[in-house]
């Protein structure tokens, strides 16, 4: 089993859902930038206050803020990890590459979860998180296609990308991932 993985894909594809399972079953550190940002918001920290309005609009929190959180967690952890929802643009991907170089680590696999926009919207609407209104969902999908989707090509060129069909039940998608990983 690979030890250093990224989960890439549009909002609502189930990255968080699947990353949590895979990390738990394989004793990997699960780092979700979305969860970490929501925890900061809940705790009312300065960082959380800065992130709250940006998340509510369906936009990306600043690279510097997100990087600070990830750096802190990776520096303290020398074993396997699974990054979920990070990087989300080319700037974050480049920053991650240099951080990993400093830590003498490298990405072993990028799992891309693929699902049509219409299904993504339905999933997010039924999830009902504060940032899951119709207008915000539409904007998050636009931001994904503009800023995050270029990472697909980036990791494909590096020979790290593995695509997985994210349609079906949670168990079916988990099975797709396990099959692709050969575990
Ligand atoms: P995230 O927390 O990363 O959330 P997400 O992309 O919306 O959802 P995910 O793909 O994880 O789907 P989930 O498992 O919940 O981001 C939230 C916000 O944080 C961003 O918009 C941004 O503002 C900010 N942010 C995060 N990272 C950032 C970064 N690096 N840089 C800048 N800003 C950042 O699944 C969705 C729903 O579908 C759930 O209800 C789930 O139960 C359901 N579901 C899952 N799998 C299913 C299945 N197979 N069938 C049916 N339902 C399913």
mmCIF file of C-alpha atoms and ligand atoms in Angstrom:
data_model
loop_
_atom_site.group_PDB
_atom_site.id
_atom_site.type_symbol
_atom_site.label_atom_id
_atom_site.label_comp_id
_atom_site.label_asym_id
_atom_site.label_seq_id
_atom_site.Cartn_x
_atom_site.Cartn_y
_atom_site.Cartn_z
ATOM 1 C CA UNK A 1 0.000 0.000 0.000
ATOM 2 C CA UNK A 2 1.257 3.465 -0.952
ATOM 3 C CA UNK A 3 2.072 5.653 2.036
ATOM 4 C CA UNK A 4 1.796 9.216 0.708
ATOM 5 C CA UNK A 5 -1.364 9.969 -1.236
ATOM 6 C CA UNK A 6 -3.512 12.859 -2.432
ATOM 7 C CA UNK A 7 -7.241 12.861 -3.030
ATOM 8 C CA UNK A 8 -8.201 15.172 -5.897
ATOM 9 C CA UNK A 9 -11.652 15.902 -7.286
ATOM 10 C CA UNK A 10 -14.576 18.323 -7.403
ATOM 11 C CA UNK A 11 -16.455 19.474 -4.302
ATOM 12 C CA UNK A 12 -18.977 16.868 -3.202
ATOM 13 C CA UNK A 13 -17.270 13.963 -4.983
ATOM 14 C CA UNK A 14 -16.803 12.229 -1.637
ATOM 15 C CA UNK A 15 -13.099 12.915 -1.088
ATOM 16 C CA UNK A 16 -13.615 13.395 2.635
ATOM 17 C CA UNK A 17 -15.827 10.318 2.940
ATOM 18 C CA UNK A 18 -13.415 8.005 1.112
ATOM 19 C CA UNK A 19 -10.198 9.538 2.455
ATOM 20 C CA UNK A 20 -11.350 8.968 6.019
ATOM 21 C CA UNK A 21 -12.021 5.266 5.342
ATOM 22 C CA UNK A 22 -8.805 4.656 3.446
ATOM 23 C CA UNK A 23 -6.689 6.447 6.043
ATOM 24 C CA UNK A 24 -8.327 4.587 8.929
ATOM 25 C CA UNK A 25 -7.935 1.156 7.288
ATOM 26 C CA UNK A 26 -4.296 1.762 6.408
ATOM 27 C CA UNK A 27 -3.155 3.725 9.486
ATOM 28 C CA UNK A 28 -2.395 6.862 7.498
ATOM 29 C CA UNK A 29 -2.674 10.402 8.817
ATOM 30 C CA UNK A 30 -5.804 11.944 7.238
ATOM 31 C CA UNK A 31 -5.296 15.643 6.568
ATOM 32 C CA UNK A 32 -8.415 17.404 5.278
ATOM 33 C CA UNK A 33 -7.831 21.114 4.777
ATOM 34 C CA UNK A 34 -11.635 21.602 4.720
ATOM 35 C CA UNK A 35 -12.014 19.917 8.146
ATOM 36 C CA UNK A 36 -9.047 21.822 9.556
ATOM 37 C CA UNK A 37 -10.453 25.144 8.337
ATOM 38 C CA UNK A 38 -13.912 24.338 9.727
ATOM 39 C CA UNK A 39 -12.301 23.491 13.093
ATOM 40 C CA UNK A 40 -10.568 26.898 13.099
ATOM 41 C CA UNK A 41 -13.888 28.611 12.313
ATOM 42 C CA UNK A 42 -15.621 26.716 15.126
ATOM 43 C CA UNK A 43 -12.859 27.593 17.586
ATOM 44 C CA UNK A 44 -13.156 31.267 16.572
ATOM 45 C CA UNK A 45 -9.409 31.663 16.010
ATOM 46 C CA UNK A 46 -8.041 34.576 13.994
ATOM 47 C CA UNK A 47 -7.356 32.177 11.126
ATOM 48 C CA UNK A 48 -10.935 30.849 11.369
ATOM 49 C CA UNK A 49 -12.346 34.366 11.257
ATOM 50 C CA UNK A 50 -10.389 35.067 8.084
ATOM 51 C CA UNK A 51 -11.482 31.781 6.480
ATOM 52 C CA UNK A 52 -15.183 31.870 7.407
ATOM 53 C CA UNK A 53 -16.453 34.456 4.927
ATOM 54 C CA UNK A 54 -14.330 33.067 2.095
ATOM 55 C CA UNK A 55 -15.683 29.537 2.612
ATOM 56 C CA UNK A 56 -19.259 30.826 2.844
ATOM 57 C CA UNK A 57 -18.834 32.407 -0.604
ATOM 58 C CA UNK A 58 -17.559 29.114 -2.077
ATOM 59 C CA UNK A 59 -14.112 30.524 -2.812
ATOM 60 C CA UNK A 60 -10.669 29.256 -1.921
ATOM 61 C CA UNK A 61 -9.031 30.387 1.298
ATOM 62 C CA UNK A 62 -5.642 32.071 0.715
ATOM 63 C CA UNK A 63 -2.752 29.788 -0.173
ATOM 64 C CA UNK A 64 -0.610 31.192 2.662
ATOM 65 C CA UNK A 65 -3.221 30.331 5.278
ATOM 66 C CA UNK A 66 -3.809 26.790 4.042
ATOM 67 C CA UNK A 67 -0.104 26.144 3.603
ATOM 68 C CA UNK A 68 0.655 27.212 7.141
ATOM 69 C CA UNK A 69 -1.777 24.588 8.458
ATOM 70 C CA UNK A 70 -0.479 21.783 6.235
ATOM 71 C CA UNK A 71 3.189 22.583 6.866
ATOM 72 C CA UNK A 72 2.660 22.447 10.601
ATOM 73 C CA UNK A 73 1.009 18.996 10.436
ATOM 74 C CA UNK A 74 3.442 17.405 7.935
ATOM 75 C CA UNK A 75 6.547 18.653 9.731
ATOM 76 C CA UNK A 76 5.429 16.752 12.817
ATOM 77 C CA UNK A 77 4.708 13.513 10.995
ATOM 78 C CA UNK A 78 7.224 11.231 9.351
ATOM 79 C CA UNK A 79 4.877 8.304 8.598
ATOM 80 C CA UNK A 80 2.254 7.826 5.876
ATOM 81 C CA UNK A 81 -0.351 10.484 5.105
ATOM 82 C CA UNK A 82 -3.327 11.160 2.915
ATOM 83 C CA UNK A 83 -4.015 14.751 1.858
ATOM 84 C CA UNK A 84 -7.704 15.456 1.167
ATOM 85 C CA UNK A 85 -8.718 18.687 -0.590
ATOM 86 C CA UNK A 86 -5.169 20.014 -0.819
ATOM 87 C CA UNK A 87 -3.616 21.186 -3.092
ATOM 88 C CA UNK A 88 -6.495 23.009 -4.789
ATOM 89 C CA UNK A 89 -4.593 25.155 -7.295
ATOM 90 C CA UNK A 90 -1.215 25.169 -9.049
ATOM 91 C CA UNK A 91 0.290 27.577 -6.500
ATOM 92 C CA UNK A 92 -0.536 25.181 -3.658
ATOM 93 C CA UNK A 93 0.814 22.241 -5.678
ATOM 94 C CA UNK A 94 4.131 24.015 -6.232
ATOM 95 C CA UNK A 95 4.333 25.018 -2.564
ATOM 96 C CA UNK A 96 3.616 21.420 -1.552
ATOM 97 C CA UNK A 97 6.380 20.162 -3.841
ATOM 98 C CA UNK A 98 8.945 22.437 -2.184
ATOM 99 C CA UNK A 99 7.719 21.597 1.316
ATOM 100 C CA UNK A 100 8.024 17.872 0.574
ATOM 101 C CA UNK A 101 11.488 18.406 -0.863
ATOM 102 C CA UNK A 102 12.548 20.056 2.407
ATOM 103 C CA UNK A 103 11.033 17.155 4.366
ATOM 104 C CA UNK A 104 12.662 14.614 2.057
ATOM 105 C CA UNK A 105 9.303 13.084 1.177
ATOM 106 C CA UNK A 106 7.380 12.643 -2.078
ATOM 107 C CA UNK A 107 3.836 12.010 -3.318
ATOM 108 C CA UNK A 108 3.388 8.374 -4.356
ATOM 109 C CA UNK A 109 -0.128 8.504 -5.819
ATOM 110 C CA UNK A 110 -2.901 10.967 -6.671
ATOM 111 C CA UNK A 111 -6.433 9.543 -6.648
ATOM 112 C CA UNK A 112 -8.816 11.551 -8.840
ATOM 113 C CA UNK A 113 -12.503 11.080 -7.996
ATOM 114 C CA UNK A 114 -14.659 11.738 -11.060
ATOM 115 C CA UNK A 115 -18.363 12.595 -11.050
ATOM 116 C CA UNK A 116 -20.642 14.807 -13.236
ATOM 117 C CA UNK A 117 -21.558 18.282 -11.891
ATOM 118 C CA UNK A 118 -25.256 17.460 -11.661
ATOM 119 C CA UNK A 119 -24.638 14.549 -9.253
ATOM 120 C CA UNK A 120 -22.148 16.642 -7.268
ATOM 121 C CA UNK A 121 -24.764 19.377 -6.762
ATOM 122 C CA UNK A 122 -27.346 16.832 -5.586
ATOM 123 C CA UNK A 123 -24.915 15.312 -3.079
ATOM 124 C CA UNK A 124 -23.925 18.695 -1.655
ATOM 125 C CA UNK A 125 -27.542 19.872 -1.419
ATOM 126 C CA UNK A 126 -28.471 16.801 0.600
ATOM 127 C CA UNK A 127 -25.354 17.203 2.787
ATOM 128 C CA UNK A 128 -26.696 20.608 3.859
ATOM 129 C CA UNK A 129 -23.497 22.173 5.200
ATOM 130 C CA UNK A 130 -23.592 25.966 5.778
ATOM 131 C CA UNK A 131 -21.715 26.512 2.473
ATOM 132 C CA UNK A 132 -24.049 24.191 0.538
ATOM 133 C CA UNK A 133 -26.644 26.596 -0.904
ATOM 134 C CA UNK A 134 -27.436 26.352 -4.620
ATOM 135 C CA UNK A 135 -25.672 29.593 -5.593
ATOM 136 C CA UNK A 136 -22.565 28.784 -3.534
ATOM 137 C CA UNK A 137 -22.402 25.241 -4.925
ATOM 138 C CA UNK A 138 -22.539 26.608 -8.487
ATOM 139 C CA UNK A 139 -19.688 28.985 -7.675
ATOM 140 C CA UNK A 140 -17.589 26.258 -6.002
ATOM 141 C CA UNK A 141 -17.924 24.114 -9.130
ATOM 142 C CA UNK A 142 -16.782 27.054 -11.299
ATOM 143 C CA UNK A 143 -13.804 27.617 -8.999
ATOM 144 C CA UNK A 144 -12.999 23.897 -9.227
ATOM 145 C CA UNK A 145 -13.043 23.862 -13.033
ATOM 146 C CA UNK A 146 -10.937 27.044 -13.262
ATOM 147 C CA UNK A 147 -8.411 26.554 -10.489
ATOM 148 C CA UNK A 148 -8.290 22.922 -9.354
ATOM 149 C CA UNK A 149 -8.940 20.943 -12.551
ATOM 150 C CA UNK A 150 -5.567 22.044 -14.088
ATOM 151 C CA UNK A 151 -3.941 19.877 -11.401
ATOM 152 C CA UNK A 152 -5.233 16.790 -13.216
ATOM 153 C CA UNK A 153 -2.884 17.485 -16.116
ATOM 154 C CA UNK A 154 -0.072 18.430 -13.717
ATOM 155 C CA UNK A 155 -0.162 15.091 -11.872
ATOM 156 C CA UNK A 156 -0.858 13.126 -15.049
ATOM 157 C CA UNK A 157 2.386 14.479 -16.527
ATOM 158 C CA UNK A 158 4.213 13.386 -13.395
ATOM 159 C CA UNK A 159 2.808 9.875 -13.880
ATOM 160 C CA UNK A 160 1.082 9.947 -10.481
ATOM 161 C CA UNK A 161 -2.613 10.097 -11.416
ATOM 162 C CA UNK A 162 -5.133 7.301 -10.951
ATOM 163 C CA UNK A 163 -8.794 8.031 -11.830
ATOM 164 C CA UNK A 164 -11.655 6.406 -9.953
ATOM 165 C CA UNK A 165 -15.367 6.459 -10.794
ATOM 166 C CA UNK A 166 -17.018 8.202 -7.824
ATOM 167 C CA UNK A 167 -20.579 7.233 -8.835
ATOM 168 C CA UNK A 168 -22.411 4.578 -6.818
ATOM 169 C CA UNK A 169 -22.864 4.045 -3.107
ATOM 170 C CA UNK A 170 -20.136 4.848 -0.576
ATOM 171 C CA UNK A 171 -19.294 1.115 -0.329
ATOM 172 C CA UNK A 172 -19.174 0.731 -4.118
ATOM 173 C CA UNK A 173 -16.798 3.691 -4.467
ATOM 174 C CA UNK A 174 -14.593 2.291 -1.667
ATOM 175 C CA UNK A 175 -14.487 -0.996 -3.579
ATOM 176 C CA UNK A 176 -13.499 0.869 -6.791
ATOM 177 C CA UNK A 177 -10.643 2.529 -4.917
ATOM 178 C CA UNK A 178 -9.432 -0.716 -3.328
ATOM 179 C CA UNK A 179 -9.561 -2.453 -6.710
ATOM 180 C CA UNK A 180 -7.527 0.316 -8.352
ATOM 181 C CA UNK A 181 -5.006 0.218 -5.511
ATOM 182 C CA UNK A 182 -4.816 -3.571 -5.698
ATOM 183 C CA UNK A 183 -5.387 -3.884 -1.928
HETATM 184 P P1 LIG B 1 -13.874 20.396 1.613
HETATM 185 O O1 LIG B 1 -14.069 20.218 3.057
HETATM 186 O O2 LIG B 1 -12.626 19.848 1.008
HETATM 187 O O3 LIG B 1 -15.179 19.711 1.009
HETATM 188 P P2 LIG B 1 -15.768 19.311 -0.394
HETATM 189 O O4 LIG B 1 -14.725 19.403 -1.481
HETATM 190 O O5 LIG B 1 -16.999 20.135 -0.569
HETATM 191 O O6 LIG B 1 -16.343 17.840 -0.274
HETATM 192 P P3 LIG B 1 -15.783 16.356 -0.457
HETATM 193 O O7 LIG B 1 -15.354 16.043 -1.854
HETATM 194 O O8 LIG B 1 -14.807 16.073 0.633
HETATM 195 O O9 LIG B 1 -17.125 15.530 -0.293
HETATM 196 P P4 LIG B 1 -17.781 14.738 0.946
HETATM 197 O O10 LIG B 1 -17.014 13.529 1.320
HETATM 198 O O11 LIG B 1 -18.129 15.720 2.027
HETATM 199 O O12 LIG B 1 -13.911 21.969 1.219
HETATM 200 C C1 LIG B 1 -14.772 22.934 1.829
HETATM 201 C C2 LIG B 1 -14.289 24.377 1.602
HETATM 202 O O13 LIG B 1 -13.053 24.601 2.358
HETATM 203 C C3 LIG B 1 -13.883 24.789 0.176
HETATM 204 O O14 LIG B 1 -14.985 25.210 -0.588
HETATM 205 C C4 LIG B 1 -12.866 25.954 0.444
HETATM 206 O O15 LIG B 1 -13.531 27.164 0.725
HETATM 207 C C5 LIG B 1 -12.146 25.496 1.692
HETATM 208 N N1 LIG B 1 -10.881 24.789 1.395
HETATM 209 C C6 LIG B 1 -10.625 23.461 1.657
HETATM 210 N N2 LIG B 1 -9.389 23.134 1.265
HETATM 211 C C7 LIG B 1 -8.831 24.262 0.724
HETATM 212 C C8 LIG B 1 -7.580 24.547 0.119
HETATM 213 N N3 LIG B 1 -6.636 23.609 -0.026
HETATM 214 N N4 LIG B 1 -7.339 25.818 -0.325
HETATM 215 C C9 LIG B 1 -8.262 26.765 -0.198
HETATM 216 N N5 LIG B 1 -9.497 26.562 0.351
HETATM 217 C C10 LIG B 1 -9.776 25.315 0.814
HETATM 218 O O16 LIG B 1 -19.117 14.217 0.254
HETATM 219 C C11 LIG B 1 -20.152 15.078 -0.159
HETATM 220 C C12 LIG B 1 -21.525 14.566 0.271
HETATM 221 O O17 LIG B 1 -21.854 13.414 -0.483
HETATM 222 C C13 LIG B 1 -21.626 14.134 1.728
HETATM 223 O O18 LIG B 1 -22.898 14.441 2.223
HETATM 224 C C14 LIG B 1 -21.432 12.638 1.692
HETATM 225 O O19 LIG B 1 -22.072 11.970 2.762
HETATM 226 C C15 LIG B 1 -22.102 12.306 0.374
HETATM 227 N N6 LIG B 1 -21.486 11.173 -0.296
HETATM 228 C C16 LIG B 1 -20.174 10.851 -0.330
HETATM 229 N N7 LIG B 1 -19.986 9.749 -1.085
HETATM 230 C C17 LIG B 1 -21.246 9.401 -1.556
HETATM 231 C C18 LIG B 1 -21.726 8.365 -2.398
HETATM 232 N N8 LIG B 1 -20.907 7.442 -2.928
HETATM 233 N N9 LIG B 1 -23.042 8.321 -2.685
HETATM 234 C C19 LIG B 1 -23.904 9.237 -2.158
HETATM 235 N N10 LIG B 1 -23.502 10.230 -1.340
HETATM 236 C C20 LIG B 1 -22.195 10.316 -1.053
#
